[in-house]
Amino acid sequence: MLQTLYDYFWWERLWLPVNLTWADLEDRDGRVYAKASDLYITLPLALLFLIIRYFFELYVATPLAALLNVKEKTRLRAPPNPTLEHFYLTSGKHPKQAEVELLSRQSGLSGRQVERWFRRRRNQDRPSLLKKFREASWRFTFYLIAFIAGMAVIVDKPWFYDMKKVWEGYPIQSTIPSQYWYYMIELSFYWSLLFSIASDVKRKDFKEQIIHHVATIILISFSWFANYIRAGTLIMALHDSSDYLLESAKMFNYAGWKNTCNNIFIVFAIVFIITRLVILPFWILHCTVVYPLELYPAFFGYYFFNSMMGVLQMLHIFWAYLILRMAHKFITGKQVEDERSDREETESSEGEETTVGGGAKSRALANGHPILNNNHRKND
């Protein structure tokens, strides 16, 4: 049974053009071809990435945060309350008005105190500024190195300048060590992102991020064993070209460097729009959709690859919309925020006053700090 399923899955007519078999891609005469078994190494490499990330965040990102004066906000903690905690964990983090009234009677607190408790409790679960900075630092470092390495792999190749050469001799195209390691490292990194997504900073596009990671892993894997490697290297380098700019903008945002953050963000937005909404659909997708049909009839692998590329392109359009919204706020002089972020709630959001020490009233507090004219920092 399993052998039958295996044979059907690897049926040549699914993944290769007509009149070609896997035997045509066996190593011979010193030429090495991509094989599905090569991808097994990416899982242990993904775990290695997680270990490297842990030590990077501990010994590089944390000291860097201190150097850039990334400061944590002191958050007021919700006082222990079994009734409210049980509702928070089992029924929801945002009780409706009728539920607030019921909880008020059950806990002996006023409705205003119940609302304050839930607000503080939600803030406790939000990631700290240091966690955000360390995560952005790690991704910035990887994307920058990956982009430089990717360009080094493809810049001297003829298909970098002439897209038709991507398919020259396809699929009988041997691989070289630089392509192998570029693929294995990129795929391992995206596996590590998928493994850590539950513990990473969660944003409003959490589901879209999962779809993106899964689609990317499938695309990289398929393009490897179906020998779409030339197109794959172009696509990976194209994606890395803007990602490190976004992560560096986040880092300066968390450090409170408003002007630097905004300037990098504008550069990122321009690069993102050009690469993801112009070059990718009108050059890369044109290359993968049109040129192959000049060489052989369409087959399942052709449709599969381009369908997954279509999924990524839809995500790019979604993120471009968020980026343009942020850019519009920047141009019109409004405070720029990451449209994907879940904003932290403040104690002053409902006009409350908090007292500190001796019962004397102080200025309204925002998460334990007096509210200052501190518009140099934007939230992420």
Short mmCIF file of C-alpha atoms in Angstrom, two decimals:
data_model
loop_
_atom_site.label_atom_id
_atom_site.label_comp_id
_atom_site.label_asym_id
_atom_site.label_seq_id
_atom_site.Cartn_x
_atom_site.Cartn_y
_atom_site.Cartn_z
CA MET A 1 0.00 0.00 0.00
CA LEU A 2 2.70 2.49 1.05
CA GLN A 3 4.83 1.49 -1.92
CA THR A 4 1.89 2.12 -4.24
CA LEU A 5 1.33 5.59 -2.78
CA TYR A 6 5.06 6.27 -3.04
CA ASP A 7 5.08 5.22 -6.70
CA TYR A 8 2.07 7.40 -7.51
CA PHE A 9 3.56 10.41 -5.71
CA TRP A 10 6.85 10.18 -7.61
CA TRP A 11 5.25 9.35 -10.97
CA GLU A 12 7.34 11.18 -13.57
CA ARG A 13 4.30 12.56 -15.38
CA LEU A 14 3.46 14.59 -12.25
CA TRP A 15 6.79 16.32 -11.77
CA LEU A 16 8.67 16.14 -15.09
CA PRO A 17 7.91 17.11 -18.70
CA VAL A 18 6.80 14.47 -21.16
CA ASN A 19 9.34 11.84 -22.31
CA LEU A 20 11.60 12.45 -19.30
CA THR A 21 12.14 10.21 -16.26
CA TRP A 22 14.01 10.42 -12.96
CA ALA A 23 16.73 8.31 -14.57
CA ASP A 24 17.57 11.33 -16.74
CA LEU A 25 18.51 13.21 -13.56
CA GLU A 26 20.86 10.61 -12.11
CA ASP A 27 24.45 11.70 -11.46
CA ARG A 28 26.81 10.81 -14.29
CA ASP A 29 30.03 11.97 -15.95
CA GLY A 30 30.88 14.16 -12.97
CA ARG A 31 27.60 16.09 -13.22
CA VAL A 32 25.47 16.21 -10.07
CA TYR A 33 21.72 16.68 -10.16
CA ALA A 34 19.28 17.72 -7.42
CA LYS A 35 17.55 14.88 -5.56
CA ALA A 36 14.65 14.90 -3.12
CA SER A 37 16.77 13.03 -0.56
CA ASP A 38 19.06 16.08 -0.37
CA LEU A 39 16.33 17.89 1.55
CA TYR A 40 16.48 15.59 4.58
CA ILE A 41 19.40 17.59 5.93
CA THR A 42 17.22 20.70 6.27
CA LEU A 43 15.37 19.41 9.35
CA PRO A 44 18.46 18.98 11.56
CA LEU A 45 19.79 22.24 10.11
CA ALA A 46 16.55 23.95 11.16
CA LEU A 47 17.10 22.75 14.73
CA LEU A 48 20.66 24.04 14.50
CA PHE A 49 19.29 27.42 13.41
CA LEU A 50 17.09 27.51 16.52
CA ILE A 51 20.13 26.84 18.72
CA ILE A 52 22.19 29.47 16.93
CA ARG A 53 19.30 31.92 17.27
CA TYR A 54 19.11 31.32 21.02
CA PHE A 55 22.76 32.15 21.55
CA PHE A 56 22.64 35.04 19.06
CA GLU A 57 19.75 36.67 20.89
CA LEU A 58 21.45 36.09 24.25
CA TYR A 59 25.00 37.20 23.45
CA VAL A 60 24.58 39.54 20.47
CA ALA A 61 21.07 40.98 20.28
CA THR A 62 20.66 41.63 24.02
CA PRO A 63 23.95 43.60 24.39
CA LEU A 64 23.09 45.44 21.17
CA ALA A 65 19.71 46.38 22.64
CA ALA A 66 21.45 47.80 25.70
CA LEU A 67 23.88 49.71 23.47
CA LEU A 68 20.98 51.25 21.53
CA ASN A 69 19.19 52.06 24.80
CA VAL A 70 16.18 49.82 24.13
CA LYS A 71 14.19 50.24 27.32
CA GLU A 72 11.42 48.08 28.66
CA LYS A 73 8.18 49.61 29.84
CA THR A 74 7.13 48.72 33.38
CA ARG A 75 3.78 47.02 33.12
CA LEU A 76 1.22 47.03 35.88
CA ARG A 77 0.38 43.40 36.60
CA ALA A 78 -3.16 42.20 37.10
CA PRO A 79 -3.65 41.18 40.76
CA PRO A 80 -4.35 37.46 41.34
CA ASN A 81 -8.03 36.71 40.85
CA PRO A 82 -9.03 33.04 40.23
CA THR A 83 -12.48 33.96 38.87
CA LEU A 84 -11.22 36.42 36.28
CA GLU A 85 -8.18 34.29 35.43
CA HIS A 86 -10.39 31.26 34.71
CA PHE A 87 -12.59 33.32 32.40
CA TYR A 88 -9.52 34.81 30.70
CA LEU A 89 -8.03 31.38 29.95
CA THR A 90 -11.21 29.54 29.00
CA SER A 91 -13.73 32.05 27.62
CA GLY A 92 -11.83 34.96 26.14
CA LYS A 93 -9.59 37.94 26.70
CA HIS A 94 -12.22 40.54 25.77
CA PRO A 95 -15.39 40.01 27.83
CA LYS A 96 -18.57 41.63 26.59
CA GLN A 97 -20.48 44.10 28.73
CA ALA A 98 -22.92 41.47 30.00
CA GLU A 99 -19.99 39.21 30.90
CA VAL A 100 -18.24 42.08 32.68
CA GLU A 101 -21.34 42.61 34.82
CA LEU A 102 -21.55 38.90 35.64
CA LEU A 103 -17.84 38.75 36.51
CA SER A 104 -18.26 41.86 38.63
CA ARG A 105 -20.86 40.11 40.78
CA GLN A 106 -18.84 36.89 40.97
CA SER A 107 -15.57 38.58 41.92
CA GLY A 108 -16.87 41.37 44.12
CA LEU A 109 -15.19 44.01 41.94
CA SER A 110 -16.75 46.95 40.15
CA GLY A 111 -17.23 46.75 36.41
CA ARG A 112 -14.45 49.33 35.94
CA GLN A 113 -12.07 47.23 38.04
CA VAL A 114 -12.91 44.12 35.99
CA GLU A 115 -12.19 45.97 32.75
CA ARG A 116 -8.91 47.28 34.19
CA TRP A 117 -7.92 43.76 35.29
CA PHE A 118 -8.50 42.35 31.79
CA ARG A 119 -6.60 45.22 30.19
CA ARG A 120 -3.57 44.64 32.42
CA ARG A 121 -3.82 40.89 31.96
CA ARG A 122 -3.79 41.26 28.16
CA ASN A 123 -0.75 43.53 28.40
CA GLN A 124 1.06 40.88 30.45
CA ASP A 125 0.74 38.44 27.54
CA ARG A 126 2.06 40.88 24.96
CA PRO A 127 5.70 40.45 23.95
CA SER A 128 8.22 42.75 25.55
CA LEU A 129 10.14 45.37 23.62
CA LEU A 130 13.37 43.44 24.16
CA LYS A 131 11.82 40.26 22.73
CA LYS A 132 10.73 42.17 19.63
CA PHE A 133 14.18 43.73 19.22
CA ARG A 134 15.98 40.40 19.56
CA GLU A 135 13.68 38.74 17.04
CA ALA A 136 14.15 41.59 14.54
CA SER A 137 17.93 41.48 15.05
CA TRP A 138 18.08 37.77 14.28
CA ARG A 139 15.99 38.06 11.14
CA PHE A 140 17.89 41.15 9.98
CA THR A 141 21.20 39.30 10.34
CA PHE A 142 20.00 36.24 8.44
CA TYR A 143 18.23 38.11 5.62
CA LEU A 144 21.21 40.42 5.05
CA ILE A 145 23.70 37.53 4.92
CA ALA A 146 21.31 35.46 2.77
CA PHE A 147 20.83 38.32 0.31
CA ILE A 148 24.56 38.89 -0.06
CA ALA A 149 25.20 35.15 -0.41
CA GLY A 150 22.32 34.77 -2.87
CA MET A 151 23.62 37.54 -5.09
CA ALA A 152 27.08 35.98 -5.00
CA VAL A 153 25.54 32.69 -6.18
CA ILE A 154 23.58 34.12 -9.14
CA VAL A 155 25.20 37.39 -10.23
CA ASP A 156 27.73 35.67 -12.50
CA LYS A 157 25.19 33.30 -14.06
CA PRO A 158 23.91 34.00 -17.59
CA TRP A 159 20.27 33.46 -16.57
CA PHE A 160 20.54 36.36 -14.13
CA TYR A 161 20.61 38.64 -17.17
CA ASP A 162 18.67 36.60 -19.71
CA MET A 163 15.58 34.91 -18.29
CA LYS A 164 15.24 32.54 -21.23
CA LYS A 165 18.47 30.86 -20.18
CA VAL A 166 16.70 29.73 -16.98
CA TRP A 167 15.17 26.96 -19.08
CA GLU A 168 18.07 26.25 -21.40
CA GLY A 169 18.49 22.47 -21.40
CA TYR A 170 15.81 21.99 -18.73
CA PRO A 171 15.49 19.70 -16.83
CA ILE A 172 18.94 18.28 -17.56
CA GLN A 173 20.66 21.03 -15.56
CA SER A 174 23.35 20.00 -13.08
CA THR A 175 23.81 21.76 -9.75
CA ILE A 176 26.91 23.27 -8.16
CA PRO A 177 27.85 23.36 -4.44
CA SER A 178 26.95 27.07 -4.03
CA GLN A 179 23.40 26.40 -5.26
CA TYR A 180 23.12 23.37 -2.98
CA TRP A 181 24.08 25.26 0.16
CA TYR A 182 22.02 28.31 -0.76
CA TYR A 183 18.96 26.10 -1.06
CA MET A 184 19.61 24.04 2.07
CA ILE A 185 20.25 27.10 4.25
CA GLU A 186 17.21 29.02 2.99
CA LEU A 187 14.91 26.02 3.39
CA SER A 188 16.30 25.25 6.85
CA PHE A 189 15.73 28.83 7.95
CA TYR A 190 12.08 28.77 6.88
CA TRP A 191 11.60 25.45 8.67
CA SER A 192 13.01 27.13 11.81
CA LEU A 193 10.58 30.04 11.39
CA LEU A 194 7.69 27.61 11.14
CA PHE A 195 8.89 25.68 14.22
CA SER A 196 9.19 28.88 16.28
CA ILE A 197 6.14 30.74 15.03
CA ALA A 198 4.07 29.81 18.08
CA SER A 199 6.59 31.45 20.42
CA ASP A 200 7.53 34.39 18.21
CA VAL A 201 5.81 37.77 18.33
CA LYS A 202 2.26 37.27 17.07
CA ARG A 203 0.84 39.92 14.77
CA LYS A 204 -2.52 40.43 13.11
CA ASP A 205 -1.29 38.64 9.97
CA PHE A 206 -0.40 35.51 11.96
CA LYS A 207 -2.42 33.24 9.65
CA GLU A 208 -0.93 34.88 6.56
CA GLN A 209 2.55 34.32 8.00
CA ILE A 210 1.85 30.61 8.43
CA ILE A 211 0.54 30.39 4.85
CA HIS A 212 3.64 32.25 3.64
CA HIS A 213 6.07 29.94 5.48
CA VAL A 214 4.29 26.78 4.32
CA ALA A 215 4.03 28.00 0.71
CA THR A 216 7.71 29.00 0.75
CA ILE A 217 8.80 25.62 2.12
CA ILE A 218 6.73 23.80 -0.51
CA LEU A 219 8.05 26.02 -3.29
CA ILE A 220 11.69 25.65 -2.31
CA SER A 221 11.33 21.89 -1.86
CA PHE A 222 9.51 21.35 -5.14
CA SER A 223 11.81 23.62 -7.11
CA TRP A 224 14.76 21.60 -5.82
CA PHE A 225 13.70 18.07 -6.69
CA ALA A 226 11.96 19.16 -9.94
CA ASN A 227 15.15 21.03 -10.90
CA TYR A 228 13.60 24.51 -11.01
CA ILE A 229 16.81 25.60 -9.29
CA ARG A 230 17.74 28.48 -11.56
CA ALA A 231 14.32 30.08 -11.12
CA GLY A 232 14.38 29.23 -7.40
CA THR A 233 17.66 31.05 -6.73
CA LEU A 234 16.31 34.17 -8.47
CA ILE A 235 13.10 34.08 -6.43
CA MET A 236 14.87 33.60 -3.08
CA ALA A 237 17.34 36.42 -3.70
CA LEU A 238 14.50 38.69 -4.79
CA HIS A 239 12.62 38.07 -1.54
CA ASP A 240 15.68 38.62 0.66
CA SER A 241 16.39 41.97 -1.03
CA SER A 242 13.80 43.85 1.03
CA ASP A 243 13.31 41.74 4.15
CA TYR A 244 16.50 42.88 5.90
CA LEU A 245 15.46 46.52 5.41
CA LEU A 246 12.16 45.92 7.21
CA GLU A 247 13.87 44.17 10.13
CA SER A 248 16.46 46.97 10.48
CA ALA A 249 13.64 49.55 10.50
CA LYS A 250 12.01 47.62 13.33
CA MET A 251 15.26 47.57 15.30
CA PHE A 252 15.64 51.36 15.10
CA ASN A 253 11.96 51.73 15.91
CA TYR A 254 12.36 49.80 19.15
CA ALA A 255 15.44 51.89 19.95
CA GLY A 256 13.42 55.09 19.52
CA TRP A 257 15.37 56.37 16.51
CA LYS A 258 12.32 57.76 14.73
CA ASN A 259 13.97 59.52 11.78
CA THR A 260 16.29 56.61 11.02
CA CYS A 261 13.40 54.16 11.25
CA ASN A 262 11.19 56.23 8.95
CA ASN A 263 13.92 56.74 6.35
CA ILE A 264 14.73 53.01 6.24
CA PHE A 265 11.03 52.21 6.05
CA ILE A 266 10.60 54.45 2.99
CA VAL A 267 13.54 52.68 1.30
CA PHE A 268 12.03 49.32 2.27
CA ALA A 269 8.62 50.28 0.87
CA ILE A 270 10.15 51.31 -2.46
CA VAL A 271 12.25 48.14 -2.73
CA PHE A 272 9.29 45.95 -1.70
CA ILE A 273 6.94 47.46 -4.27
CA ILE A 274 9.52 47.23 -7.06
CA THR A 275 10.63 43.66 -6.30
CA ARG A 276 7.34 42.06 -5.21
CA LEU A 277 4.80 43.89 -7.39
CA VAL A 278 6.87 44.65 -10.49
CA ILE A 279 9.89 42.37 -10.94
CA LEU A 280 8.28 39.23 -9.48
CA PRO A 281 5.04 39.20 -11.53
CA PHE A 282 6.31 40.80 -14.75
CA TRP A 283 9.74 39.17 -14.97
CA ILE A 284 9.95 36.11 -12.73
CA LEU A 285 6.36 34.86 -13.09
CA HIS A 286 6.46 35.62 -16.81
CA CYS A 287 9.61 33.52 -16.93
CA THR A 288 8.03 30.56 -15.12
CA VAL A 289 4.63 30.75 -16.85
CA VAL A 290 5.45 31.61 -20.48
CA TYR A 291 8.95 30.39 -21.34
CA PRO A 292 8.57 26.73 -20.27
CA LEU A 293 5.66 26.28 -22.70
CA GLU A 294 8.03 27.10 -25.55
CA LEU A 295 9.99 23.95 -24.70
CA TYR A 296 7.43 21.35 -23.59
CA PRO A 297 3.67 20.91 -22.94
CA ALA A 298 2.34 21.96 -19.56
CA PHE A 299 2.35 19.23 -16.90
CA PHE A 300 1.24 18.94 -13.26
CA GLY A 301 4.51 20.24 -11.82
CA TYR A 302 4.28 23.32 -14.02
CA TYR A 303 0.78 24.11 -12.75
CA PHE A 304 1.71 23.28 -9.16
CA PHE A 305 4.77 25.54 -9.07
CA ASN A 306 3.00 28.50 -10.62
CA SER A 307 -0.06 28.03 -8.39
CA MET A 308 2.15 28.29 -5.30
CA MET A 309 3.80 31.36 -6.82
CA GLY A 310 0.32 32.80 -7.22
CA VAL A 311 -0.36 32.25 -3.50
CA LEU A 312 2.82 34.14 -2.63
CA GLN A 313 1.90 36.94 -5.01
CA MET A 314 -1.49 37.36 -3.34
CA LEU A 315 0.26 37.64 0.03
CA HIS A 316 2.59 40.25 -1.42
CA ILE A 317 -0.41 42.30 -2.56
CA PHE A 318 -1.93 42.03 0.93
CA TRP A 319 1.30 43.18 2.60
CA ALA A 320 1.80 45.93 0.01
CA TYR A 321 -1.62 47.28 1.00
CA LEU A 322 -0.53 47.43 4.65
CA ILE A 323 2.78 49.05 3.69
CA LEU A 324 1.03 51.71 1.59
CA ARG A 325 -1.32 52.48 4.47
CA MET A 326 1.67 53.03 6.71
CA ALA A 327 3.40 55.15 4.05
CA HIS A 328 0.28 57.29 3.71
CA LYS A 329 0.27 57.94 7.45
CA PHE A 330 3.95 58.86 7.26
CA ILE A 331 3.44 61.30 4.37
CA THR A 332 0.43 62.94 6.04
CA GLY A 333 2.38 63.43 9.27
CA LYS A 334 0.50 60.85 11.35
CA GLN A 335 2.28 58.52 13.75
CA VAL A 336 3.52 55.50 11.80
CA GLU A 337 2.79 52.07 13.27
CA ASP A 338 3.11 48.53 12.04
CA GLU A 339 -0.35 47.78 10.66
CA ARG A 340 0.08 44.14 11.68
CA SER A 341 0.73 44.85 15.34
CA ASP A 342 -1.62 44.50 18.27
CA ARG A 343 -1.24 47.80 20.11
CA GLU A 344 -0.59 47.77 23.82
CA GLU A 345 -3.43 49.17 25.90
CA THR A 346 -2.71 51.99 28.32
CA GLU A 347 -4.10 52.73 31.76
CA SER A 348 -5.14 56.18 30.54
CA SER A 349 -7.15 54.80 27.63
CA GLU A 350 -10.37 55.33 29.54
CA GLY A 351 -9.36 58.44 31.44
CA GLU A 352 -8.32 56.54 34.56
CA GLU A 353 -5.96 57.99 37.13
CA THR A 354 -3.47 55.85 39.02
CA THR A 355 -2.01 56.89 42.32
CA VAL A 356 1.48 56.07 43.46
CA GLY A 357 2.89 56.30 46.96
CA GLY A 358 1.08 57.71 50.00
CA GLY A 359 -2.23 57.91 48.15
CA ALA A 360 -1.19 61.10 46.41
CA LYS A 361 -2.44 61.46 42.85
CA SER A 362 0.08 61.53 40.07
CA ARG A 363 -0.13 61.94 36.34
CA ALA A 364 -2.03 59.24 34.47
CA LEU A 365 0.15 56.22 33.92
CA ALA A 366 0.67 54.26 30.73
CA ASN A 367 1.69 50.75 31.70
CA GLY A 368 3.30 52.05 34.88
CA HIS A 369 5.08 55.07 33.36
CA PRO A 370 3.86 58.69 33.39
CA ILE A 371 2.54 59.65 29.98
CA LEU A 372 5.07 61.98 28.42
CA ASN A 373 5.25 63.77 25.13
CA ASN A 374 7.20 60.84 23.77
CA ASN A 375 6.22 60.71 20.13
CA HIS A 376 9.72 59.72 19.04
CA ARG A 377 8.79 56.05 19.43
CA LYS A 378 6.30 54.21 17.29
CA ASN A 379 4.75 50.91 18.24
CA ASP A 380 5.29 47.69 16.43
#
